[in-house]
Amino acid sequence: MSSTLGIIRVLTHPDQHFIEEHGRLIYQAYGLNSVSRCIPDQPRGIFDDASEALAVPKIIALGQQLQSQCDVLFLSCAADPGLAELRKAVNIPVVSAGSAAASIAAMLQRPVAVMGIGAEAPRPFKHYLGESVIYARPEGITNTTDLLTSQGRQSALACADQLYRQGIEVIAFSCTGFSTIGLADAINQQLGQIAIDAVQSAGLFASQLGR
Amino acid sequence: MSSTLGIIRVLTHPDQHFIEEHGRLIYQAYGLNSVSRCIPDQPRGIFDDASEALAVPKIIALGQQLQSQCDVLFLSCAADPGLAELRKAVNIPVVSAGSAAASIAAMLQRPVAVMGIGAEAPRPFKHYLGESVIYARPEGITNTTDLLTSQGRQSALACADQLYRQGIEVIAFSCTGFSTIGLADAINQQLGQIAIDAVQSAGLFASQLGR
């Protein structure tokens, strides 16, 4: 089981420690080594259709570069930008944060909601959980850095708590920022409920593809 | 997404319809096509260390044969017999019923039990969920054909119900016979609880490896 995971970050960032954050989480959970790379010239990442259209060819080019040194690729974004094209363009398996989390949540077949920081549930979540899947965004959170404050974590936990109180049994995260703050663990320990983390889900899939 | 799944059945059976049962379940759930093959000369399958030792080289040989016509292999047995060796022997991903179900159950991090028809939880379940994971076997069930009767289904559902009443929140199946009778759906609909089906779990992993 000595697979190497090639992690594609869909934003440009100067700090390699930041870039490798998802890789560290997957190593902690599944013992997989990884190489993390950013797409170039998109410091604001993907935030609308135009920025996604701009990113997809870069994602594919990065995947093609990474495949020589990796066994599995991980497209680390809950919106799965360019996933279908990337899978066609490389000859190793590709897991993606959105599809991984959404497909696990769908398999559980219990009342489900999606929690993220965007305006609505990203496409893969609507695909797997239905167009009208319940979607919630923590109050006061508009980007992932807001989550890093104590207030941001409280807001995320309160948002989840409210969903469970309404009868939701499974929450799927459509934001990898929740992975960084360990929100699924907090939900499990403090609320006694099930949350599906997008980075952990992709790590789980990747962990089953090893040699 | 036109992957073909190569399904390895770890017993010998003359009826191709029976052999293709897991493939049909995966097609229904994930739209994946499959080719199902049995190992030769083991009509009783794997039931002890000696029969497992006899089966492993056959499993590897079958995997090597299937890899030319498949994109992913599925070792359809909750005990994952020969999984590590098979992964080394082929150059396509291998998913297995035991590891798939057990690893999903582990990720959910809630009070968990394993339900099967053998004497104890198979190795992959102990690996992912702990050596002392709670294990239960439905009363009166000693082989998968017992499950096909109305009484057998009732017994399986009653066994699950008892586990949930004791505080278990997630049941992972260590018997693919529960897949055939749709027990996870029955648990979901009749008991309102979460059960992790071994064939569905492997199908889920395989569905994320497509082109």
GROMACS .gro file of C-alpha atoms in nm:
model
  422
    1MET     CA    1   0.000   0.000   0.000
    2SER     CA    2   0.260   0.256  -0.104
    3SER     CA    3   0.043   0.460  -0.338
    4THR     CA    4   0.129   0.820  -0.396
    5LEU     CA    5  -0.159   1.059  -0.429
    6GLY     CA    6  -0.127   1.354  -0.666
    7ILE     CA    7  -0.330   1.639  -0.516
    8ILE     CA    8  -0.455   1.913  -0.749
    9ARG     CA    9  -0.533   2.239  -0.569
   10VAL     CA   10  -0.759   2.457  -0.780
   11LEU     CA   11  -0.612   2.786  -0.672
   12THR     CA   12  -0.272   2.953  -0.675
   13HIS     CA   13  -0.105   3.003  -0.339
   14PRO     CA   14   0.255   3.090  -0.249
   15ASP     CA   15   0.268   2.890   0.076
   16GLN     CA   16   0.359   2.524   0.020
   17HIS     CA   17   0.253   2.442   0.380
   18PHE     CA   18  -0.097   2.571   0.302
   19ILE     CA   19  -0.102   2.385  -0.028
   20GLU     CA   20  -0.015   2.057   0.145
   21GLU     CA   21  -0.287   2.085   0.410
   22HIS     CA   22  -0.522   1.831   0.247
   23GLY     CA   23  -0.232   1.595   0.193
   24ARG     CA   24  -0.150   1.608   0.565
   25LEU     CA   25  -0.511   1.531   0.658
   26ILE     CA   26  -0.514   1.231   0.424
   27TYR     CA   27  -0.179   1.110   0.554
   28GLN     CA   28  -0.308   1.131   0.912
   29ALA     CA   29  -0.625   0.940   0.828
   30TYR     CA   30  -0.499   0.686   0.575
   31GLY     CA   31  -0.118   0.691   0.576
   32LEU     CA   32  -0.102   0.786   0.207
   33ASN     CA   33   0.186   0.995   0.082
   34SER     CA   34   0.105   1.276  -0.156
   35VAL     CA   35   0.241   1.544  -0.383
   36SER     CA   36   0.037   1.868  -0.389
   37ARG     CA   37   0.041   2.116  -0.677
   38CYS     CA   38  -0.151   2.434  -0.755
   39ILE     CA   39  -0.288   2.551  -1.086
   40PRO     CA   40  -0.106   2.870  -1.199
   41ASP     CA   41  -0.229   3.230  -1.205
   42GLN     CA   42  -0.557   3.190  -1.015
   43PRO     CA   43  -0.495   3.331  -0.665
   44ARG     CA   44  -0.872   3.363  -0.612
   45GLY     CA   45  -0.933   3.006  -0.726
   46ILE     CA   46  -1.267   2.915  -0.883
   47PHE     CA   47  -1.562   3.134  -0.789
   48ASP     CA   48  -1.780   3.158  -1.102
   49ASP     CA   49  -1.830   3.003  -1.447
   50ALA     CA   50  -1.560   3.213  -1.611
   51SER     CA   51  -1.295   3.128  -1.350
   52GLU     CA   52  -1.392   2.760  -1.377
   53ALA     CA   53  -1.362   2.767  -1.758
   54LEU     CA   54  -1.019   2.924  -1.717
   55ALA     CA   55  -0.913   2.663  -1.459
   56VAL     CA   56  -1.020   2.341  -1.633
   57PRO     CA   57  -0.741   2.328  -1.897
   58LYS     CA   58  -0.488   2.401  -1.619
   59ILE     CA   59  -0.633   2.122  -1.405
   60ILE     CA   60  -0.600   1.878  -1.695
   61ALA     CA   61  -0.244   1.988  -1.772
   62LEU     CA   62  -0.148   1.951  -1.404
   63GLY     CA   63  -0.307   1.605  -1.387
   64GLN     CA   64  -0.112   1.497  -1.693
   65GLN     CA   65   0.210   1.623  -1.536
   66LEU     CA   66   0.140   1.454  -1.202
   67GLN     CA   67   0.044   1.113  -1.340
   68SER     CA   68   0.404   1.009  -1.402
   69GLN     CA   69   0.484   1.032  -1.030
   70CYS     CA   70   0.149   0.927  -0.879
   71ASP     CA   71  -0.086   0.627  -0.867
   72VAL     CA   72  -0.407   0.820  -0.802
   73LEU     CA   73  -0.507   1.183  -0.857
   74PHE     CA   74  -0.718   1.382  -0.613
   75LEU     CA   75  -0.903   1.685  -0.748
   76SER     CA   76  -0.938   1.871  -0.422
   77CYS     CA   77  -1.248   2.080  -0.481
   78ALA     CA   78  -1.610   2.011  -0.386
   79ALA     CA   79  -1.733   2.132  -0.724
   80ASP     CA   80  -1.534   1.866  -0.917
   81PRO     CA   81  -1.423   2.121  -1.181
   82GLY     CA   82  -1.324   1.941  -1.500
   83LEU     CA   83  -1.348   1.596  -1.340
   84ALA     CA   84  -1.492   1.414  -1.643
   85GLU     CA   85  -1.237   1.571  -1.878
   86LEU     CA   86  -0.951   1.498  -1.639
   87ARG     CA   87  -1.051   1.132  -1.613
   88LYS     CA   88  -1.043   1.106  -1.992
   89ALA     CA   89  -0.706   1.284  -2.012
   90VAL     CA   90  -0.506   1.063  -1.774
   91ASN     CA   91  -0.457   0.691  -1.734
   92ILE     CA   92  -0.468   0.666  -1.355
   93PRO     CA   93  -0.778   0.682  -1.131
   94VAL     CA   94  -0.906   1.025  -1.030
   95VAL     CA   95  -1.101   1.087  -0.710
   96SER     CA   96  -1.262   1.421  -0.638
   97ALA     CA   97  -1.377   1.585  -0.315
   98GLY     CA   98  -1.733   1.662  -0.426
   99SER     CA   99  -1.822   1.329  -0.585
  100ALA     CA  100  -1.657   1.132  -0.308
  101ALA     CA  101  -1.849   1.301  -0.025
  102ALA     CA  102  -2.177   1.324  -0.215
  103SER     CA  103  -2.173   0.961  -0.328
  104ILE     CA  104  -2.106   0.830   0.024
  105ALA     CA  105  -2.385   1.048   0.163
  106ALA     CA  106  -2.619   0.918  -0.109
  107MET     CA  107  -2.539   0.556  -0.027
  108LEU     CA  108  -2.642   0.604   0.336
  109GLN     CA  109  -2.998   0.682   0.218
  110ARG     CA  110  -3.092   0.885   0.525
  111PRO     CA  111  -3.228   1.243   0.543
  112VAL     CA  112  -2.936   1.448   0.417
  113ALA     CA  113  -2.825   1.810   0.387
  114VAL     CA  114  -2.526   1.976   0.226
  115MET     CA  115  -2.328   2.239   0.414
  116GLY     CA  116  -2.087   2.475   0.243
  117ILE     CA  117  -1.986   2.836   0.212
  118GLY     CA  118  -2.104   2.914  -0.144
  119ALA     CA  119  -2.445   3.033  -0.256
  120GLU     CA  120  -2.577   2.683  -0.325
  121ALA     CA  121  -2.487   2.315  -0.327
  122PRO     CA  122  -2.222   2.246  -0.594
  123ARG     CA  123  -2.319   2.033  -0.894
  124PRO     CA  124  -2.189   1.693  -0.773
  125PHE     CA  125  -2.406   1.723  -0.460
  126LYS     CA  126  -2.715   1.800  -0.666
  127HIS     CA  127  -2.626   1.513  -0.898
  128TYR     CA  128  -2.598   1.255  -0.621
  129LEU     CA  129  -2.846   1.395  -0.367
  130GLY     CA  130  -3.107   1.559  -0.588
  131GLU     CA  131  -3.152   1.906  -0.737
  132SER     CA  132  -3.356   2.016  -0.437
  133VAL     CA  133  -3.121   1.883  -0.169
  134ILE     CA  134  -3.128   2.097   0.147
  135TYR     CA  135  -2.832   2.335   0.155
  136ALA     CA  136  -2.708   2.550   0.441
  137ARG     CA  137  -2.428   2.801   0.489
  138PRO     CA  138  -2.300   2.902   0.835
  139GLU     CA  139  -2.389   3.257   0.930
  140GLY     CA  140  -2.118   3.515   0.875
  141ILE     CA  141  -1.897   3.282   0.667
  142THR     CA  142  -1.820   3.392   0.314
  143ASN     CA  143  -1.475   3.245   0.261
  144THR     CA  144  -1.263   2.968   0.410
  145THR     CA  145  -1.045   3.202   0.617
  146ASP     CA  146  -1.357   3.307   0.815
  147LEU     CA  147  -1.370   2.946   0.937
  148LEU     CA  148  -1.032   2.971   1.102
  149THR     CA  149  -1.155   3.201   1.380
  150SER     CA  150  -1.318   3.073   1.697
  151GLN     CA  151  -1.636   3.251   1.593
  152GLY     CA  152  -1.625   3.085   1.250
  153ARG     CA  153  -1.598   2.737   1.403
  154GLN     CA  154  -1.884   2.811   1.642
  155SER     CA  155  -2.096   2.933   1.353
  156ALA     CA  156  -2.025   2.618   1.149
  157LEU     CA  157  -2.109   2.393   1.444
  158ALA     CA  158  -2.429   2.588   1.516
  159CYS     CA  159  -2.535   2.557   1.151
  160ALA     CA  160  -2.488   2.179   1.164
  161ASP     CA  161  -2.669   2.153   1.497
  162GLN     CA  162  -2.970   2.331   1.353
  163LEU     CA  163  -2.986   2.091   1.058
  164TYR     CA  164  -2.978   1.785   1.286
  165ARG     CA  165  -3.250   1.939   1.505
  166GLN     CA  166  -3.465   1.968   1.192
  167GLY     CA  167  -3.438   1.593   1.132
  168ILE     CA  168  -3.132   1.577   0.909
  169GLU     CA  169  -2.926   1.266   0.990
  170VAL     CA  170  -2.631   1.306   0.753
  171ILE     CA  171  -2.452   1.628   0.653
  172ALA     CA  172  -2.220   1.624   0.352
  173PHE     CA  173  -1.963   1.904   0.340
  174SER     CA  174  -1.927   2.091   0.013
  175CYS     CA  175  -1.636   2.298   0.137
  176THR     CA  176  -1.286   2.164   0.206
  177GLY     CA  177  -1.239   2.448   0.457
  178PHE     CA  178  -1.442   2.235   0.701
  179SER     CA  179  -1.172   1.968   0.667
  180THR     CA  180  -0.903   2.210   0.781
  181ILE     CA  181  -1.092   2.294   1.102
  182GLY     CA  182  -1.182   1.930   1.175
  183LEU     CA  183  -1.554   2.005   1.176
  184ALA     CA  184  -1.664   1.645   1.114
  185ASP     CA  185  -1.481   1.533   1.428
  186ALA     CA  186  -1.634   1.819   1.629
  187ILE     CA  187  -1.981   1.721   1.504
  188ASN     CA  188  -1.917   1.358   1.589
  189GLN     CA  189  -1.783   1.433   1.938
  190GLN     CA  190  -1.995   1.731   2.043
  191LEU     CA  191  -2.323   1.661   1.864
  192GLY     CA  192  -2.306   1.281   1.829
  193GLN     CA  193  -2.402   1.300   1.464
  194ILE     CA  194  -2.272   1.196   1.121
  195ALA     CA  195  -2.093   1.438   0.889
  196ILE     CA  196  -1.920   1.341   0.566
  197ASP     CA  197  -1.597   1.532   0.515
  198ALA     CA  198  -1.499   1.591   0.152
  199VAL     CA  199  -1.121   1.549   0.192
  200GLN     CA  200  -1.160   1.241   0.415
  201SER     CA  201  -1.402   1.088   0.163
  202ALA     CA  202  -1.160   1.131  -0.125
  203GLY     CA  203  -0.879   0.997   0.096
  204LEU     CA  204  -1.094   0.693   0.173
  205PHE     CA  205  -1.144   0.618  -0.196
  206ALA     CA  206  -0.776   0.672  -0.270
  207SER     CA  207  -0.677   0.444   0.018
  208GLN     CA  208  -0.860   0.154  -0.150
  209LEU     CA  209  -0.673   0.191  -0.477
  210GLY     CA  210  -0.326   0.105  -0.354
  211ARG     CA  211  -0.096  -0.167  -0.475
  212MET     CA  212  -1.793   0.647  -1.726
  213SER     CA  213  -1.779   0.327  -1.931
  214SER     CA  214  -1.569   0.124  -1.689
  215THR     CA  215  -1.607  -0.250  -1.686
  216LEU     CA  216  -1.585  -0.418  -1.351
  217GLY     CA  217  -1.428  -0.764  -1.329
  218ILE     CA  218  -1.604  -0.950  -1.049
  219ILE     CA  219  -1.423  -1.238  -0.882
  220ARG     CA  220  -1.657  -1.482  -0.707
  221VAL     CA  221  -1.468  -1.691  -0.454
  222LEU     CA  222  -1.668  -2.006  -0.505
  223THR     CA  223  -1.753  -2.238  -0.791
  224HIS     CA  224  -2.113  -2.239  -0.908
  225PRO     CA  225  -2.273  -2.380  -1.225
  226ASP     CA  226  -2.543  -2.112  -1.259
  227GLN     CA  227  -2.422  -1.801  -1.441
  228HIS     CA  228  -2.735  -1.610  -1.327
  229PHE     CA  229  -2.637  -1.673  -0.966
  230ILE     CA  230  -2.276  -1.580  -1.038
  231GLU     CA  231  -2.381  -1.247  -1.188
  232GLU     CA  232  -2.603  -1.146  -0.894
  233HIS     CA  233  -2.354  -0.895  -0.747
  234GLY     CA  234  -2.294  -0.750  -1.091
  235ARG     CA  235  -2.667  -0.689  -1.133
  236LEU     CA  236  -2.687  -0.512  -0.795
  237ILE     CA  237  -2.395  -0.287  -0.888
  238TYR     CA  238  -2.543  -0.215  -1.230
  239GLN     CA  239  -2.872  -0.114  -1.067
  240ALA     CA  240  -2.703   0.114  -0.817
  241TYR     CA  241  -2.420   0.263  -1.025
  242GLY     CA  242  -2.480   0.173  -1.391
  243LEU     CA  243  -2.149  -0.013  -1.415
  244ASN     CA  244  -2.115  -0.305  -1.653
  245SER     CA  245  -1.937  -0.612  -1.526
  246VAL     CA  246  -1.797  -0.953  -1.612
  247SER     CA  247  -1.833  -1.213  -1.335
  248ARG     CA  248  -1.612  -1.520  -1.302
  249CYS     CA  249  -1.579  -1.796  -1.044
  250ILE     CA  250  -1.266  -1.959  -0.911
  251PRO     CA  251  -1.255  -2.327  -1.017
  252ASP     CA  252  -1.310  -2.641  -0.811
  253GLN     CA  253  -1.435  -2.486  -0.487
  254PRO     CA  254  -1.812  -2.542  -0.478
  255ARG     CA  255  -1.814  -2.478  -0.103
  256GLY     CA  256  -1.616  -2.155  -0.144
  257ILE     CA  257  -1.394  -2.035   0.140
  258PHE     CA  258  -1.490  -2.153   0.486
  259ASP     CA  259  -1.162  -2.206   0.676
  260ASP     CA  260  -0.787  -2.136   0.654
  261ALA     CA  261  -0.719  -2.436   0.431
  262SER     CA  262  -0.990  -2.348   0.178
  263GLU     CA  263  -0.867  -1.987   0.178
  264ALA     CA  264  -0.508  -2.095   0.115
  265LEU     CA  265  -0.632  -2.309  -0.173
  266ALA     CA  266  -0.836  -2.022  -0.317
  267VAL     CA  267  -0.581  -1.738  -0.310
  268PRO     CA  268  -0.367  -1.854  -0.607
  269LYS     CA  269  -0.688  -1.909  -0.806
  270ILE     CA  270  -0.810  -1.559  -0.718
  271ILE     CA  271  -0.481  -1.411  -0.837
  272ALA     CA  272  -0.486  -1.612  -1.161
  273LEU     CA  273  -0.846  -1.507  -1.228
  274GLY     CA  274  -0.762  -1.141  -1.160
  275GLN     CA  275  -0.471  -1.160  -1.402
  276GLN     CA  276  -0.700  -1.309  -1.668
  277LEU     CA  277  -0.973  -1.050  -1.612
  278GLN     CA  278  -0.752  -0.742  -1.616
  279SER     CA  279  -0.721  -0.739  -1.995
  280GLN     CA  280  -1.096  -0.686  -2.033
  281CYS     CA  281  -1.169  -0.474  -1.722
  282ASP     CA  282  -1.079  -0.137  -1.571
  283VAL     CA  283  -1.137  -0.231  -1.206
  284LEU     CA  284  -1.149  -0.565  -1.025
  285PHE     CA  285  -1.397  -0.645  -0.748
  286LEU     CA  286  -1.306  -0.922  -0.507
  287SER     CA  287  -1.657  -1.009  -0.396
  288CYS     CA  288  -1.599  -1.151  -0.051
  289ALA     CA  289  -1.622  -0.982   0.288
  290ALA     CA  290  -1.306  -1.155   0.407
  291ASP     CA  291  -1.090  -0.997   0.130
  292PRO     CA  292  -0.908  -1.327   0.064
  293GLY     CA  293  -0.575  -1.261  -0.106
  294LEU     CA  294  -0.649  -0.890  -0.155
  295ALA     CA  295  -0.297  -0.762  -0.089
  296GLU     CA  296  -0.143  -1.027  -0.316
  297LEU     CA  297  -0.400  -0.961  -0.589
  298ARG     CA  298  -0.329  -0.587  -0.581
  299LYS     CA  299   0.040  -0.662  -0.631
  300ALA     CA  300  -0.029  -0.906  -0.913
  301VAL     CA  301  -0.240  -0.683  -1.138
  302ASN     CA  302  -0.203  -0.331  -1.276
  303ILE     CA  303  -0.562  -0.210  -1.236
  304PRO     CA  304  -0.736  -0.102  -0.913
  305VAL     CA  305  -0.889  -0.372  -0.695
  306VAL     CA  306  -1.182  -0.306  -0.463
  307SER     CA  307  -1.301  -0.566  -0.216
  308ALA     CA  308  -1.630  -0.615  -0.035
  309GLY     CA  309  -1.488  -0.637   0.316
  310SER     CA  310  -1.248  -0.343   0.306
  311ALA     CA  311  -1.496  -0.123   0.122
  312ALA     CA  312  -1.777  -0.170   0.376
  313ALA     CA  313  -1.551  -0.167   0.680
  314SER     CA  314  -1.362   0.146   0.575
  315ILE     CA  315  -1.682   0.343   0.510
  316ALA     CA  316  -1.823   0.234   0.845
  317ALA     CA  317  -1.499   0.341   1.013
  318MET     CA  318  -1.508   0.685   0.854
  319LEU     CA  319  -1.853   0.753   0.998
  320GLN     CA  320  -1.705   0.731   1.349
  321ARG     CA  321  -2.032   0.637   1.518
  322PRO     CA  322  -2.107   0.335   1.741
  323VAL     CA  323  -2.074   0.043   1.500
  324ALA     CA  324  -2.142  -0.330   1.480
  325VAL     CA  325  -2.069  -0.593   1.220
  326MET     CA  326  -2.337  -0.838   1.113
  327GLY     CA  327  -2.261  -1.157   0.923
  328ILE     CA  328  -2.327  -1.527   0.914
  329GLY     CA  329  -1.985  -1.662   1.014
  330ALA     CA  330  -1.851  -1.729   1.363
  331GLU     CA  331  -1.689  -1.387   1.395
  332ALA     CA  332  -1.617  -1.059   1.215
  333PRO     CA  333  -1.383  -1.121   0.918
  334ARG     CA  334  -1.033  -0.974   0.931
  335PRO     CA  335  -1.095  -0.652   0.732
  336PHE     CA  336  -1.368  -0.554   0.977
  337LYS     CA  337  -1.141  -0.611   1.275
  338HIS     CA  338  -0.867  -0.418   1.096
  339TYR     CA  339  -1.082  -0.110   1.031
  340LEU     CA  340  -1.320  -0.123   1.328
  341GLY     CA  341  -1.104  -0.276   1.601
  342GLU     CA  342  -1.032  -0.629   1.717
  343SER     CA  343  -1.315  -0.614   1.969
  344VAL     CA  344  -1.579  -0.473   1.734
  345ILE     CA  345  -1.928  -0.593   1.824
  346TYR     CA  346  -2.034  -0.880   1.598
  347ALA     CA  347  -2.376  -1.039   1.559
  348ARG     CA  348  -2.520  -1.325   1.355
  349PRO     CA  349  -2.894  -1.361   1.289
  350GLU     CA  350  -3.051  -1.652   1.475
  351GLY     CA  351  -3.097  -1.969   1.272
  352ILE     CA  352  -2.879  -1.850   0.983
  353THR     CA  353  -2.576  -2.061   0.903
  354ASN     CA  354  -2.544  -2.011   0.528
  355THR     CA  355  -2.657  -1.760   0.269
  356THR     CA  356  -2.941  -1.978   0.136
  357ASP     CA  357  -3.107  -1.957   0.481
  358LEU     CA  358  -3.142  -1.583   0.414
  359LEU     CA  359  -3.358  -1.640   0.108
  360THR     CA  360  -3.658  -1.759   0.312
  361SER     CA  361  -3.911  -1.522   0.466
  362GLN     CA  362  -3.802  -1.648   0.807
  363GLY     CA  363  -3.438  -1.579   0.725
  364ARG     CA  364  -3.510  -1.219   0.623
  365GLN     CA  365  -3.712  -1.166   0.940
  366SER     CA  366  -3.431  -1.306   1.149
  367ALA     CA  367  -3.176  -1.075   0.983
  368LEU     CA  368  -3.395  -0.770   1.034
  369ALA     CA  369  -3.460  -0.865   1.398
  370CYS     CA  370  -3.087  -0.905   1.459
  371ALA     CA  371  -3.022  -0.556   1.319
  372ASP     CA  372  -3.310  -0.407   1.518
  373GLN     CA  373  -3.166  -0.545   1.839
  374LEU     CA  374  -2.826  -0.389   1.767
  375TYR     CA  375  -2.979  -0.046   1.705
  376ARG     CA  376  -3.183  -0.074   2.025
  377GLN     CA  377  -2.857  -0.133   2.210
  378GLY     CA  378  -2.720   0.200   2.085
  379ILE     CA  379  -2.548   0.091   1.765
  380GLU     CA  380  -2.588   0.358   1.497
  381VAL     CA  381  -2.413   0.194   1.202
  382ILE     CA  382  -2.414  -0.175   1.100
  383ALA     CA  383  -2.157  -0.297   0.848
  384PHE     CA  384  -2.247  -0.622   0.670
  385SER     CA  385  -1.979  -0.888   0.653
  386CYS     CA  386  -2.188  -1.116   0.434
  387THR     CA  387  -2.276  -1.051   0.072
  388GLY     CA  388  -2.588  -1.263   0.119
  389PHE     CA  389  -2.745  -0.958   0.284
  390SER     CA  390  -2.693  -0.775  -0.046
  391THR     CA  391  -2.898  -1.032  -0.235
  392ILE     CA  392  -3.196  -0.989  -0.002
  393GLY     CA  393  -3.172  -0.607   0.000
  394LEU     CA  394  -3.135  -0.597   0.377
  395ALA     CA  395  -2.979  -0.247   0.388
  396ASP     CA  396  -3.284  -0.105   0.212
  397ALA     CA  397  -3.517  -0.289   0.448
  398ILE     CA  398  -3.325  -0.151   0.747
  399ASN     CA  399  -3.336   0.198   0.602
  400GLN     CA  400  -3.708   0.185   0.524
  401GLN     CA  401  -3.843  -0.023   0.811
  402LEU     CA  402  -3.608   0.071   1.094
  403GLY     CA  403  -3.493   0.417   0.979
  404GLN     CA  404  -3.131   0.329   1.043
  405ILE     CA  405  -2.797   0.309   0.861
  406ALA     CA  406  -2.653  -0.017   0.729
  407ILE     CA  407  -2.344  -0.045   0.508
  408ASP     CA  408  -2.388  -0.308   0.239
  409ALA     CA  409  -2.065  -0.477   0.126
  410VAL     CA  410  -2.150  -0.511  -0.244
  411GLN     CA  411  -2.290  -0.156  -0.265
  412SER     CA  412  -1.978  -0.022  -0.092
  413ALA     CA  413  -1.748  -0.188  -0.340
  414GLY     CA  414  -1.972  -0.067  -0.624
  415LEU     CA  415  -1.946   0.286  -0.487
  416PHE     CA  416  -1.567   0.272  -0.491
  417ALA     CA  417  -1.563   0.122  -0.839
  418SER     CA  418  -1.803   0.390  -0.964
  419GLN     CA  419  -1.550   0.661  -0.871
  420LEU     CA  420  -1.269   0.500  -1.069
  421GLY     CA  421  -1.425   0.532  -1.414
  422ARG     CA  422  -1.295   0.711  -1.716
   0.00000   0.00000   0.00000
